[in-house]
Amino acid sequence: MAVDTPSVPSTINADCVRVSLATENGIILPKKGEKNVLITSALPYVNNAPHLGNLIGSTMSADVFARYNRTRNRRTLYICGTDEYGTTTENRALADGISPRELCDKFYQIHKDSYDWFNLSFDYFGRTSTPEQTAVCQDAFEKLYKNGNLIEQVVSQLYCEKDQRFLADRFVEGTCPKCGYDDARGDQCDNCTNPLDPFELINPRCKLCSDKPVVRETKHLAIALDKLQDKISAWVDSSSKKGKWSANTVGMTQGWLKEGLKPRMVTRDLSWGVPVPLKGWEGKVMYVWFDAPFGYPSITACYTKEWEKWWRDPENVTLHQFMGKDNVVFHTLFFPGYLLGTEDSWTMLDSISTTEYLQYEGTKFSKSRGVGVFGENARETGVPPDVWRYYLVSNRPETGDSQFTWKSFIASHNAELLNNLGNFVNRVVKFVNAKYDSVLPDDPSEDGENEQSLYKDVNATLSEYIENMEYMRLRSGIELVMRISARGNQYLQASDLGNNLFNERPRDCARLVLTAINLIYLLSVLAHPFMPDTEASILRQLAAPARSLPEEFTGKDILPGHKIGKAEYLFTRIKPEMEDVWKKQFGDKDSAPPEEEDSKKAKKKSQKAKLAKATEGPVYTGPKTDELIQKEKDVADQASKVRDIKAGKLEGEVGPEVAKLLQLKNELGDLVERLKAVQVTETQE
């Protein structure tokens, strides 16, 4: 929440102070005619602890954006919570010998404790296994059914005879038909991120017992996305332009629309989930990817009974969502389709911010192998949360995968935070403490050349900062904060802050001190979204209230006569030798047992071989027709496109393009077989 407005000293410009927009009972509600910002991050699944990649991929990034909007005195609500229903929870609880509710209670607290430590400023962090979730989901489900957007299907479903149960998507594993990955799930491949159907998997197996499932018929309800496609397409076209979606997000979404949306099952044969509220459908629950996104409004309903003011007012509220790239189509196609199908007036997605993957020291985070830093143990390093926040945002995988390494973590802290921002603030505050008894001097002098240059540079960078933050380019935002801090250090150097300036040119020294203190005040609000504890320390040192973000730096918000506080160290040096200590403590790619690494390499080689076999072109030595020449060209062009995307030369998602390549090669194969048959017939004749 935005901080309460304190009493403002007469030596502080009251117009610059950050204000609280909460009601008397502490609730943030939108107001017509103002900018109302609703922010969500993908609901973390409840069955494991979040690692650094999870944090920067959604929750921490959303927190940075929420804090930024609050610095602009906007009515801002940030909602998140744990996603608790579904087969994975049921499966994990079964394996642990506890109930799904007990499992969710345990991991909800693990998540909440981690996010609290990292200073994530949720207005409400809830969960989906609540009465509010049931009410919101069932209301939407009944309206979809009433409007004819749910259709009954008798479907063939995989059934495990050993476990005597129908297998929901996540209870089926096998080889991905699109990229050859051996451990794809029945709902999605973690390797190429493409959504899947269990029947698409090659060599499917039951996740519980590894037996090969059989096919049986069962009755389910599906949402008729094909019927809703025109509405969804029109909405995507409008929202993607208004919200300036990234090229990858638009491309992925339009790719699905181009292929044509198909009915998608929204019920499952499970016990742990939101019950289907229709007569004759007892014993069925809603598919987790149907109920989960409704967690955003239902968690808001737990926060306030007036939740519809946020979620049923598209004219006055903008919705901004943060997530990893594998969640994109669920938020740009499926969830919007559900909302449109209810025919209610929902607040719908305005802008979406997605990330690629953060890796740990050249490998994946792995809880089971003890590799990587997870939220629950980051505090074991003794490094403050702000340092983690700074590093993660600075390395946010916005346009491609990025790496967490201890060497760069330590170097960025010492070189950027300590030597840049920490040095600037400490040097100025200590000088004022020592030379002016902490009271800012009168400023009788005019701006000199150094001040004029400083104002010009800072305001140009400030404008750039605002533009980047408005469009959720957070990594650029933190870079610009450090650029302003570095410019402050240059200003001190050019002005020759020290005893000679104080003794020989007191008027110039007074001007410099007042300007520098005001620049530190500006840096406090610029740093707030990324490093809230750092802002708090700066404000203590300045003895000033939290300020709002200005459009322009004027240097006249803290006035002469103001008494500042005592200097504090913002950061303390991290010894370089801690790299080896932490690598050993948290594991790296070399810490896994050799046989496990060998097994993984062999599996990866096998997967590549399977994919190569699946995509290798057919051989034909007969005369080539125009159709064959064109088809071979299409295959070659598509193969080149896939290679360029993999090499980073071309923007796009590799998974869909590989799938398209496979389709083209299948078509080429069919054509070759037809030509071979004609050739054989002609030879026989």
Short mmCIF file of N, CA and C in Angstrom, two decimals, residues 251-324:
data_model
loop_
_atom_site.label_atom_id
_atom_site.label_comp_id
_atom_site.label_asym_id
_atom_site.label_seq_id
_atom_site.Cartn_x
_atom_site.Cartn_y
_atom_site.Cartn_z
N GLY A 251 2.61 -12.56 -31.80
CA GLY A 251 2.84 -13.66 -32.73
C GLY A 251 2.32 -14.98 -32.22
N MET A 252 2.56 -15.26 -30.95
CA MET A 252 2.09 -16.51 -30.36
C MET A 252 0.56 -16.57 -30.35
N THR A 253 -0.05 -15.45 -29.98
CA THR A 253 -1.51 -15.39 -29.90
C THR A 253 -2.14 -15.50 -31.28
N GLN A 254 -1.62 -14.74 -32.22
CA GLN A 254 -2.18 -14.77 -33.58
C GLN A 254 -1.95 -16.12 -34.25
N GLY A 255 -0.86 -16.80 -33.87
CA GLY A 255 -0.62 -18.13 -34.43
C GLY A 255 -1.74 -19.10 -34.08
N TRP A 256 -2.20 -19.03 -32.84
CA TRP A 256 -3.32 -19.88 -32.42
C TRP A 256 -4.61 -19.50 -33.15
N LEU A 257 -4.84 -18.20 -33.29
CA LEU A 257 -6.06 -17.75 -33.96
C LEU A 257 -6.04 -18.15 -35.44
N LYS A 258 -4.87 -18.06 -36.05
CA LYS A 258 -4.77 -18.41 -37.46
C LYS A 258 -5.08 -19.89 -37.69
N GLU A 259 -4.63 -20.74 -36.78
CA GLU A 259 -4.90 -22.17 -36.91
C GLU A 259 -6.37 -22.49 -36.62
N GLY A 260 -7.04 -21.58 -35.92
CA GLY A 260 -8.44 -21.79 -35.59
C GLY A 260 -8.61 -22.39 -34.21
N LEU A 261 -9.35 -21.71 -33.35
CA LEU A 261 -9.57 -22.21 -32.00
C LEU A 261 -10.54 -23.39 -32.04
N LYS A 262 -10.36 -24.29 -31.12
CA LYS A 262 -11.19 -25.49 -31.05
C LYS A 262 -11.79 -25.60 -29.65
N PRO A 263 -12.89 -26.33 -29.51
CA PRO A 263 -13.46 -26.54 -28.17
C PRO A 263 -12.41 -27.11 -27.23
N ARG A 264 -12.45 -26.65 -26.00
CA ARG A 264 -11.45 -27.07 -25.01
C ARG A 264 -12.15 -27.52 -23.74
N MET A 265 -11.85 -28.74 -23.31
CA MET A 265 -12.53 -29.29 -22.14
C MET A 265 -12.26 -28.45 -20.90
N VAL A 266 -13.30 -28.22 -20.12
CA VAL A 266 -13.17 -27.42 -18.91
C VAL A 266 -13.65 -28.18 -17.67
N THR A 267 -13.83 -29.50 -17.79
CA THR A 267 -14.16 -30.32 -16.62
C THR A 267 -13.20 -31.49 -16.53
N ARG A 268 -13.10 -32.05 -15.31
CA ARG A 268 -12.19 -33.16 -15.08
C ARG A 268 -12.83 -34.16 -14.10
N ASP A 269 -12.35 -35.39 -14.18
CA ASP A 269 -12.76 -36.43 -13.24
C ASP A 269 -11.81 -36.42 -12.04
N LEU A 270 -12.05 -35.48 -11.13
CA LEU A 270 -11.22 -35.34 -9.95
C LEU A 270 -12.11 -35.05 -8.74
N SER A 271 -11.50 -35.03 -7.57
CA SER A 271 -12.23 -34.64 -6.38
C SER A 271 -11.78 -33.29 -5.85
N TRP A 272 -10.52 -32.90 -6.11
CA TRP A 272 -9.97 -31.66 -5.58
C TRP A 272 -10.10 -30.55 -6.62
N GLY A 273 -11.16 -29.78 -6.51
CA GLY A 273 -11.40 -28.71 -7.47
C GLY A 273 -12.74 -28.04 -7.20
N VAL A 274 -13.08 -27.07 -8.04
CA VAL A 274 -14.37 -26.38 -7.93
C VAL A 274 -15.45 -27.26 -8.54
N PRO A 275 -16.47 -27.66 -7.77
CA PRO A 275 -17.50 -28.54 -8.31
C PRO A 275 -18.26 -27.90 -9.47
N VAL A 276 -18.58 -28.69 -10.48
CA VAL A 276 -19.41 -28.21 -11.59
C VAL A 276 -20.83 -28.00 -11.05
N PRO A 277 -21.42 -26.81 -11.22
CA PRO A 277 -22.69 -26.49 -10.54
C PRO A 277 -23.93 -26.84 -11.36
N LEU A 278 -23.85 -27.85 -12.21
CA LEU A 278 -24.96 -28.19 -13.09
C LEU A 278 -25.51 -29.56 -12.73
N LYS A 279 -26.83 -29.69 -12.82
CA LYS A 279 -27.49 -30.95 -12.53
C LYS A 279 -27.06 -31.99 -13.55
N GLY A 280 -26.75 -33.17 -13.05
CA GLY A 280 -26.30 -34.25 -13.92
C GLY A 280 -24.79 -34.31 -14.08
N TRP A 281 -24.11 -33.34 -13.49
CA TRP A 281 -22.65 -33.30 -13.62
C TRP A 281 -21.97 -33.42 -12.26
N GLU A 282 -22.69 -34.02 -11.33
CA GLU A 282 -22.11 -34.24 -10.01
C GLU A 282 -20.88 -35.15 -10.13
N GLY A 283 -19.89 -34.88 -9.29
CA GLY A 283 -18.67 -35.69 -9.31
C GLY A 283 -17.60 -35.14 -10.24
N LYS A 284 -17.97 -34.14 -11.04
CA LYS A 284 -16.99 -33.50 -11.92
C LYS A 284 -16.54 -32.18 -11.29
N VAL A 285 -15.31 -31.80 -11.56
CA VAL A 285 -14.81 -30.50 -11.12
C VAL A 285 -14.30 -29.73 -12.34
N MET A 286 -14.08 -28.44 -12.14
CA MET A 286 -13.58 -27.60 -13.22
C MET A 286 -12.08 -27.84 -13.42
N TYR A 287 -11.68 -27.83 -14.68
CA TYR A 287 -10.27 -27.95 -15.04
C TYR A 287 -9.50 -26.80 -14.41
N VAL A 288 -8.32 -27.09 -13.86
CA VAL A 288 -7.56 -26.08 -13.14
C VAL A 288 -7.25 -24.87 -14.01
N TRP A 289 -7.06 -25.07 -15.33
CA TRP A 289 -6.78 -23.93 -16.18
C TRP A 289 -8.05 -23.17 -16.56
N PHE A 290 -9.20 -23.68 -16.10
CA PHE A 290 -10.41 -22.85 -16.17
C PHE A 290 -10.54 -22.05 -14.88
N ASP A 291 -10.41 -22.72 -13.75
CA ASP A 291 -10.67 -22.02 -12.48
C ASP A 291 -9.53 -21.10 -12.07
N ALA A 292 -8.28 -21.44 -12.42
CA ALA A 292 -7.13 -20.67 -11.91
C ALA A 292 -7.19 -19.18 -12.24
N PRO A 293 -7.41 -18.78 -13.50
CA PRO A 293 -7.42 -17.33 -13.77
C PRO A 293 -8.57 -16.59 -13.09
N PHE A 294 -9.65 -17.31 -12.76
CA PHE A 294 -10.71 -16.66 -12.00
C PHE A 294 -10.25 -16.39 -10.57
N GLY A 295 -9.06 -16.90 -10.22
CA GLY A 295 -8.48 -16.58 -8.93
C GLY A 295 -8.19 -15.10 -8.78
N TYR A 296 -7.91 -14.41 -9.89
CA TYR A 296 -7.64 -12.98 -9.79
C TYR A 296 -8.84 -12.22 -9.22
N PRO A 297 -10.03 -12.36 -9.81
CA PRO A 297 -11.18 -11.67 -9.19
C PRO A 297 -11.60 -12.27 -7.86
N SER A 298 -11.46 -13.60 -7.68
CA SER A 298 -11.92 -14.18 -6.42
C SER A 298 -11.02 -13.76 -5.26
N ILE A 299 -9.72 -13.64 -5.50
CA ILE A 299 -8.82 -13.16 -4.45
C ILE A 299 -9.12 -11.70 -4.13
N THR A 300 -9.49 -10.94 -5.17
CA THR A 300 -9.92 -9.55 -4.92
C THR A 300 -11.18 -9.54 -4.07
N ALA A 301 -12.07 -10.52 -4.29
CA ALA A 301 -13.30 -10.62 -3.49
C ALA A 301 -12.98 -10.94 -2.04
N CYS A 302 -11.88 -11.64 -1.79
CA CYS A 302 -11.44 -11.88 -0.41
C CYS A 302 -10.90 -10.59 0.22
N TYR A 303 -10.36 -9.72 -0.62
CA TYR A 303 -9.80 -8.44 -0.16
C TYR A 303 -10.90 -7.43 0.15
N THR A 304 -11.91 -7.38 -0.72
CA THR A 304 -13.00 -6.44 -0.52
C THR A 304 -14.29 -6.98 -1.14
N LYS A 305 -15.40 -6.75 -0.45
CA LYS A 305 -16.70 -7.15 -0.99
C LYS A 305 -17.06 -6.32 -2.22
N GLU A 306 -16.38 -5.21 -2.39
CA GLU A 306 -16.63 -4.34 -3.55
C GLU A 306 -15.69 -4.68 -4.71
N TRP A 307 -15.34 -5.96 -4.84
CA TRP A 307 -14.38 -6.40 -5.85
C TRP A 307 -14.81 -6.07 -7.27
N GLU A 308 -16.13 -6.03 -7.49
CA GLU A 308 -16.60 -5.77 -8.86
C GLU A 308 -16.26 -4.36 -9.34
N LYS A 309 -15.98 -3.44 -8.40
CA LYS A 309 -15.55 -2.11 -8.83
C LYS A 309 -14.22 -2.18 -9.58
N TRP A 310 -13.42 -3.19 -9.26
CA TRP A 310 -12.16 -3.40 -9.98
C TRP A 310 -12.37 -4.26 -11.22
N TRP A 311 -13.19 -5.30 -11.12
CA TRP A 311 -13.25 -6.31 -12.18
C TRP A 311 -14.44 -6.19 -13.13
N ARG A 312 -15.35 -5.27 -12.86
CA ARG A 312 -16.51 -5.10 -13.74
C ARG A 312 -16.63 -3.64 -14.19
N ASP A 313 -15.51 -2.99 -14.43
CA ASP A 313 -15.52 -1.58 -14.86
C ASP A 313 -14.41 -1.33 -15.88
N PRO A 314 -14.55 -1.90 -17.09
CA PRO A 314 -13.48 -1.78 -18.09
C PRO A 314 -13.23 -0.35 -18.57
N GLU A 315 -14.19 0.54 -18.36
CA GLU A 315 -14.01 1.91 -18.81
C GLU A 315 -13.08 2.71 -17.90
N ASN A 316 -12.95 2.28 -16.65
CA ASN A 316 -12.21 3.08 -15.68
C ASN A 316 -11.00 2.36 -15.07
N VAL A 317 -10.82 1.09 -15.38
CA VAL A 317 -9.73 0.31 -14.80
C VAL A 317 -8.90 -0.33 -15.91
N THR A 318 -7.58 -0.23 -15.79
CA THR A 318 -6.70 -0.93 -16.73
C THR A 318 -6.04 -2.10 -16.01
N LEU A 319 -6.01 -3.25 -16.68
CA LEU A 319 -5.46 -4.48 -16.11
C LEU A 319 -4.11 -4.79 -16.73
N HIS A 320 -3.10 -5.00 -15.88
CA HIS A 320 -1.75 -5.30 -16.33
C HIS A 320 -1.32 -6.62 -15.68
N GLN A 321 -0.86 -7.57 -16.50
CA GLN A 321 -0.55 -8.90 -15.98
C GLN A 321 0.91 -9.28 -16.29
N PHE A 322 1.54 -9.97 -15.33
CA PHE A 322 2.94 -10.36 -15.43
C PHE A 322 3.05 -11.88 -15.32
N MET A 323 3.90 -12.48 -16.17
CA MET A 323 4.03 -13.94 -16.17
C MET A 323 5.20 -14.39 -17.02
N GLY A 324 5.55 -15.67 -16.90
CA GLY A 324 6.52 -16.28 -17.80
C GLY A 324 5.86 -16.57 -19.15
#
